[in-house]
Structure formats: C-alpha cells, structure tokens
DNA sequence: AACTCAGCCAACCGCACCTGA
DNA sequence: TTCAGGTGCGGTTGGCTGAGT
C-alpha cells in the first residue's frame, strides 16, 4: 500500500547536471515531447528522477527561458504582486514571460526581501507606544477598507488569470494595488475604495493595531527613510505626501 | 597565497492538488 | 465517490564563487 516512490533511491543520480545529460534531455523532449515525466528518464536513458528532469527542463533548458538580470519593470512587478498575493511564486512568474518561479523566488530571497527587511527594521526600531490607535476611527476605517480592497484585488487577479492571456507590459497602479510587505507589515499607496482619486498612506498587518502603534511611534529617521525610499512611478506609495502630512497623519 | 565568510542559485524534498479510472 | 498516480508548488539545502582578511 501507499504511494510508490517517484524514483528508486540509490539508482538515480543527484546533484548538478552535466552538459551531456542536458543534451540527452533536450534531444529527447525535442523529438518526443516530455510525455509522462516519471517514465521519461528510462525512455531517454537518463539516470535521473523524473522530477529532476522536469525541474531541469522547466527551470533551465526550456527554449523560452529568459536569462540575465531582472529589469526594473520586472522588479516592480514582483514587488507589487508579492505585496498582494505573497509567496505565490508560480503566479508571479506567470506574469513575467520567460522567468521561472524558482528564479523569481531566488531573486526575491536574495535581493528584494533584504530591502524591505531593512526598511521594516528601521521602522520597528523605534519600539512600542502607548497611543491607543484603535480609538482613531479614520485609521481603523482605513484598515477595514484595506482588507476589503485586498480581498477584491485578489479576486480580481484570480479572475484575470482566466481572462487575460498575457499581462500588461507595465502594471497599472489602478489595476494592481501597489504595495509592499515586510515582516508582516503592508504598505499600500491608494485608498482603493475612493476611485483612486486620493493617494494615501495606509498600513496594516496581521496584528494591525500593533502595526499602527509602531508606525505612530516611528522616529524622525524612520520618517526620513520613508520619504527617501527610492520610489519610481510604480513605487510611489508616498506620492503627494509631504513630511508634515505624514507627521500629522501619524499624530492623529 | 591561504583561509574564511557571505551571497547566489541550481537542485532536492515533501506536501498538496489534479486527474482519470 | 474513492483512490492511486502524476504533476506543480513552495521551502530548504548545498555547492560554487568572489570578496575580504
């Protein structure tokens, strides 16, 4: 009973692929297609597990793989989608032609995550506060609005994957919620329920009141970081906000 | 030159989901 | 409806490489 192992341990080779193995795999798939991955290694004469063959093909040997560094546009798309849907690497990769989920995941873990961790760390470094943010109705209102907007955006994305075969070359800020997430915090740039007329700073998190507390107590240097954060068009989540605007917002 | 360390990335592992009998 | 087999996905690991000492 139970599932058969996908490959017999000890009989399959592991580790880095050789150019010869690559060639065998490419030749076989070019001629026959991959068919059933499980049976491919035997048919192709490769001492590899079917899963390993699939991974090698989809992540490296596929002819439509795009190589080279990520462009700023691709970077922004990853940031926006990750802020909206989290670690759904396959979904994010599907919006980046020629990129694989593994590549996107590695790029996020080695480049982008650090950037947001740094920003989040500096915000949190200022410590807790005694301000009772729950009593501030505009903020709690925004929090609930944000949650509904997020649900709506997720549903929209899900629907869109059926309707639109390819993504827009540049994400539309009215379409994707421009957002960032770090250490459970989330920053989004639009009050999505107001037809996008007014850009606002909104923050929420799994423990939203705590997140607001910490933001409310953020130091001057944290404010400077927010204002200095390199914001291109797609990352302009503080667009239109002056330093005083944010200070006033945080004070209320 | 030798060594250490951190970053990057290809590959593996295990689980969840899908599909067809 | 159930279940086995196939596949996809996300987390993790391990090796390679380059920078620093």
XYZ file of C-alpha atoms (C1' of nucleotides) in Angstrom:
294
model
C 0.000 0.000 0.000
C 0.953 3.643 -0.205
C 2.443 5.632 -2.956
C 5.373 4.285 -4.912
C 8.466 6.435 -4.694
C 8.881 8.636 -7.745
C 12.293 7.105 -8.266
C 14.305 4.328 -6.734
C 16.759 5.767 -4.286
C 20.337 4.750 -4.994
C 19.694 4.142 -8.678
C 19.291 7.772 -9.671
C 21.947 10.394 -9.903
C 21.616 13.593 -7.899
C 23.347 16.922 -7.988
C 24.449 19.153 -10.813
C 23.565 18.212 -14.357
C 26.336 17.654 -16.895
C 26.223 19.140 -20.405
C 25.877 15.588 -21.752
C 22.772 14.946 -19.629
C 21.339 18.289 -20.691
C 21.839 17.365 -24.319
C 20.162 13.987 -23.885
C 17.175 15.598 -22.195
C 16.835 18.353 -24.780
C 17.173 15.901 -27.648
C 14.576 13.579 -26.200
C 11.994 16.269 -25.454
C 12.568 17.922 -28.825
C 11.842 14.629 -30.568
C 9.144 13.122 -28.371
C 7.883 15.778 -26.015
C 8.211 15.193 -22.298
C 5.202 12.870 -22.052
C 4.998 11.382 -18.580
C 7.844 12.775 -16.561
C 8.094 9.660 -14.457
C 8.832 7.451 -17.452
C 10.971 9.977 -19.313
C 14.336 9.151 -17.673
C 14.026 5.488 -18.564
C 12.945 6.198 -22.128
C 15.618 8.829 -22.625
C 18.319 6.785 -20.944
C 18.977 9.254 -18.164
C 19.998 8.087 -14.684
C 17.751 10.761 -13.176
C 14.488 11.042 -11.328
C 11.528 12.251 -13.382
C 11.047 15.171 -11.070
C 14.643 16.168 -11.540
C 14.203 16.063 -15.324
C 11.072 18.216 -15.131
C 12.820 20.755 -12.925
C 15.879 20.881 -15.134
C 13.737 21.392 -18.210
C 11.341 23.963 -16.783
C 13.960 25.978 -14.928
C 16.928 25.826 -17.246
C 16.663 24.045 -20.586
C 13.314 25.288 -21.883
C 13.958 27.289 -25.059
C 11.862 30.268 -23.945
C 13.775 30.855 -20.726
C 14.860 34.445 -20.329
C 18.360 34.786 -18.932
C 20.126 37.731 -17.393
C 19.362 40.202 -14.623
C 15.828 41.309 -13.803
C 14.803 44.627 -15.326
C 13.403 47.419 -13.109
C 9.976 46.728 -14.646
C 10.171 43.053 -13.722
C 11.374 44.012 -10.268
C 8.415 46.319 -9.750
C 6.005 43.664 -10.933
C 7.438 41.176 -8.467
C 7.243 43.684 -5.620
C 3.670 44.602 -6.390
C 2.403 41.086 -6.876
C 4.237 39.763 -3.855
C 2.775 42.508 -1.736
C -0.653 41.463 -2.916
C -0.543 37.680 -3.033
C 2.525 36.735 -1.019
C 4.789 33.818 -1.871
C 2.834 32.650 -4.882
C 5.944 32.354 -6.998
C 4.314 30.452 -9.819
C 1.596 33.110 -10.169
C 4.153 35.904 -10.093
C 6.387 34.114 -12.609
C 3.420 33.648 -14.917
C 3.243 37.445 -15.208
C 6.907 37.613 -16.220
C 7.398 35.922 -19.587
C 10.498 33.742 -19.681
C 11.025 33.791 -15.928
C 10.573 30.750 -13.727
C 9.086 30.518 -10.273
C 12.437 29.336 -8.954
C 14.208 32.316 -10.452
C 11.664 34.763 -9.058
C 11.815 33.125 -5.655
C 15.613 33.249 -5.578
C 15.602 36.858 -6.720
C 13.157 37.800 -4.004
C 15.030 35.954 -1.279
C 18.456 37.241 -2.218
C 17.671 40.793 -3.310
C 14.252 42.217 -2.637
C 13.472 40.726 0.774
C 16.547 42.320 2.281
C 15.495 45.713 1.035
C 12.134 45.550 2.755
C 13.520 43.912 5.856
C 15.863 46.881 6.190
C 13.035 49.371 5.866
C 10.836 47.439 8.244
C 13.620 47.082 10.782
C 14.197 50.802 10.888
C 10.512 51.448 11.382
C 10.240 48.917 14.171
C 13.428 50.041 15.870
C 11.568 52.910 17.479
C 9.698 50.488 19.732
C 6.173 50.262 21.110
C 3.955 53.164 22.051
C 1.132 53.791 24.425
C -1.046 55.548 21.863
C -4.386 53.849 21.548
C -4.774 53.749 17.796
C -7.942 51.725 17.994
C -9.741 54.838 19.119
C -8.798 56.651 15.927
C -11.703 55.999 13.690
C -10.174 57.187 10.397
C -7.382 54.690 10.806
C -9.491 51.736 11.801
C -11.766 52.610 8.953
C -8.843 52.506 6.579
C -7.794 49.178 7.979
C -11.121 47.577 7.198
C -11.213 49.288 3.815
C -7.774 47.933 3.117
C -8.816 44.407 3.986
C -11.809 44.516 1.683
C -9.717 46.079 -1.049
C -7.203 43.299 -0.673
C -9.854 40.618 -0.975
C -11.243 42.377 -4.017
C -7.829 42.672 -5.613
C -7.090 39.015 -5.042
C -10.359 38.024 -6.627
C -9.612 40.369 -9.496
C -6.208 38.800 -10.062
C -7.669 35.339 -9.935
C -10.341 36.248 -12.483
C -7.809 37.990 -14.655
C -5.640 34.918 -14.961
C -8.536 33.346 -16.827
C -9.493 36.349 -18.913
C -6.184 37.890 -19.948
C -3.652 35.625 -21.672
C -0.731 37.991 -21.105
C -0.025 40.739 -18.624
C 0.300 44.438 -19.447
C 3.901 45.379 -20.127
C 3.755 47.824 -17.263
C 1.486 47.198 -14.305
C -1.250 49.745 -13.929
C -1.457 51.231 -10.459
C -5.232 51.297 -10.677
C -5.195 47.681 -11.532
C -2.600 46.229 -9.180
C -2.569 47.618 -5.709
C 0.950 48.977 -5.414
C 2.079 47.529 -2.185
C 4.982 46.283 -0.169
C 5.162 43.799 2.612
C 7.851 43.341 5.192
C 7.792 41.394 8.438
C 4.033 41.232 8.470
C 3.620 44.917 7.622
C 1.989 46.095 4.498
C 2.085 49.496 2.878
C -0.231 50.322 0.041
C -0.482 53.524 -1.836
C -4.111 54.042 -2.679
C -7.330 54.227 -0.843
C -8.770 51.692 -3.218
C -12.321 52.466 -2.291
C -12.109 56.093 -3.332
C -11.825 55.546 -7.102
C -8.138 56.197 -6.824
C -8.584 59.947 -6.555
C -6.596 60.434 -3.412
C -3.299 58.824 -2.679
C -2.996 57.986 0.926
C -0.591 56.199 3.159
C -2.132 53.160 4.715
C -0.565 50.480 6.799
C -1.931 47.254 8.090
C -0.703 43.894 9.224
C -1.711 40.633 10.837
C -1.732 42.479 14.137
C -2.941 45.717 12.704
C -3.371 47.719 15.861
C 0.162 46.877 16.895
C 1.458 47.838 13.489
C -0.292 51.158 13.755
C 1.108 51.657 17.219
C 4.608 51.161 15.957
C 4.113 53.334 12.953
C 2.605 56.052 15.121
C 5.717 55.976 17.259
C 8.143 55.904 14.363
C 11.127 58.154 14.783
C 12.285 61.047 12.700
C 14.824 58.853 10.979
C 12.123 56.393 10.037
C 10.111 59.227 8.536
C 13.153 60.270 6.560
C 13.562 56.724 5.327
C 10.002 56.615 4.153
C 10.388 59.904 2.331
C 13.765 58.967 0.865
C 12.778 55.495 -0.253
C 13.601 55.236 -3.946
C 10.147 55.422 -5.378
C 9.744 55.106 -9.103
C 6.336 55.657 -10.611
C 5.183 52.251 -9.531
C 6.621 52.521 -6.052
C 5.398 55.997 -5.298
C 3.382 54.981 -2.316
C 4.146 58.288 -0.695
C 3.319 60.267 -3.779
C 1.902 63.638 -2.907
C 2.708 63.304 0.762
C 4.910 65.824 2.452
C 6.848 65.181 5.592
C 4.317 67.261 7.532
C 1.432 65.309 6.027
C 2.834 62.071 7.339
C 3.681 63.527 10.731
C 0.159 64.912 11.084
C -1.283 61.628 9.931
C 0.751 59.723 12.495
C -0.122 62.134 15.270
C -3.836 61.501 14.873
C 48.777 32.534 -1.122
C 45.636 30.580 2.004
C 41.687 30.846 4.506
C 37.019 32.401 5.886
C 32.633 34.014 5.047
C 28.576 35.566 2.788
C 25.744 35.686 -1.293
C 23.759 33.466 -5.044
C 21.436 29.951 -7.434
C 20.581 25.200 -9.083
C 18.596 21.335 -7.341
C 16.186 18.495 -3.966
C 12.344 17.289 -0.836
C 7.850 16.793 0.757
C 3.298 18.045 0.515
C -0.977 19.461 -1.860
C -3.640 19.421 -5.728
C -5.388 17.458 -10.044
C -6.991 13.846 -12.989
C -8.682 9.725 -14.653
C -10.026 5.021 -13.885
C -17.258 8.645 -4.724
C -12.850 6.900 -3.940
C -8.179 6.340 -4.675
C -3.706 5.857 -6.986
C -0.599 8.062 -9.875
C 1.174 12.278 -11.938
C 2.328 16.946 -11.533
C 3.074 21.545 -9.551
C 4.499 24.399 -5.930
C 6.983 26.409 -2.086
C 10.537 25.755 1.338
C 15.084 24.313 2.052
C 19.731 22.742 1.176
C 24.279 22.504 -0.528
C 27.885 23.762 -3.569
C 30.189 27.266 -6.163
C 32.211 31.802 -6.379
C 34.023 36.127 -5.258
C 35.218 39.480 -1.750
C 37.626 40.388 2.375
C 41.324 39.495 5.689
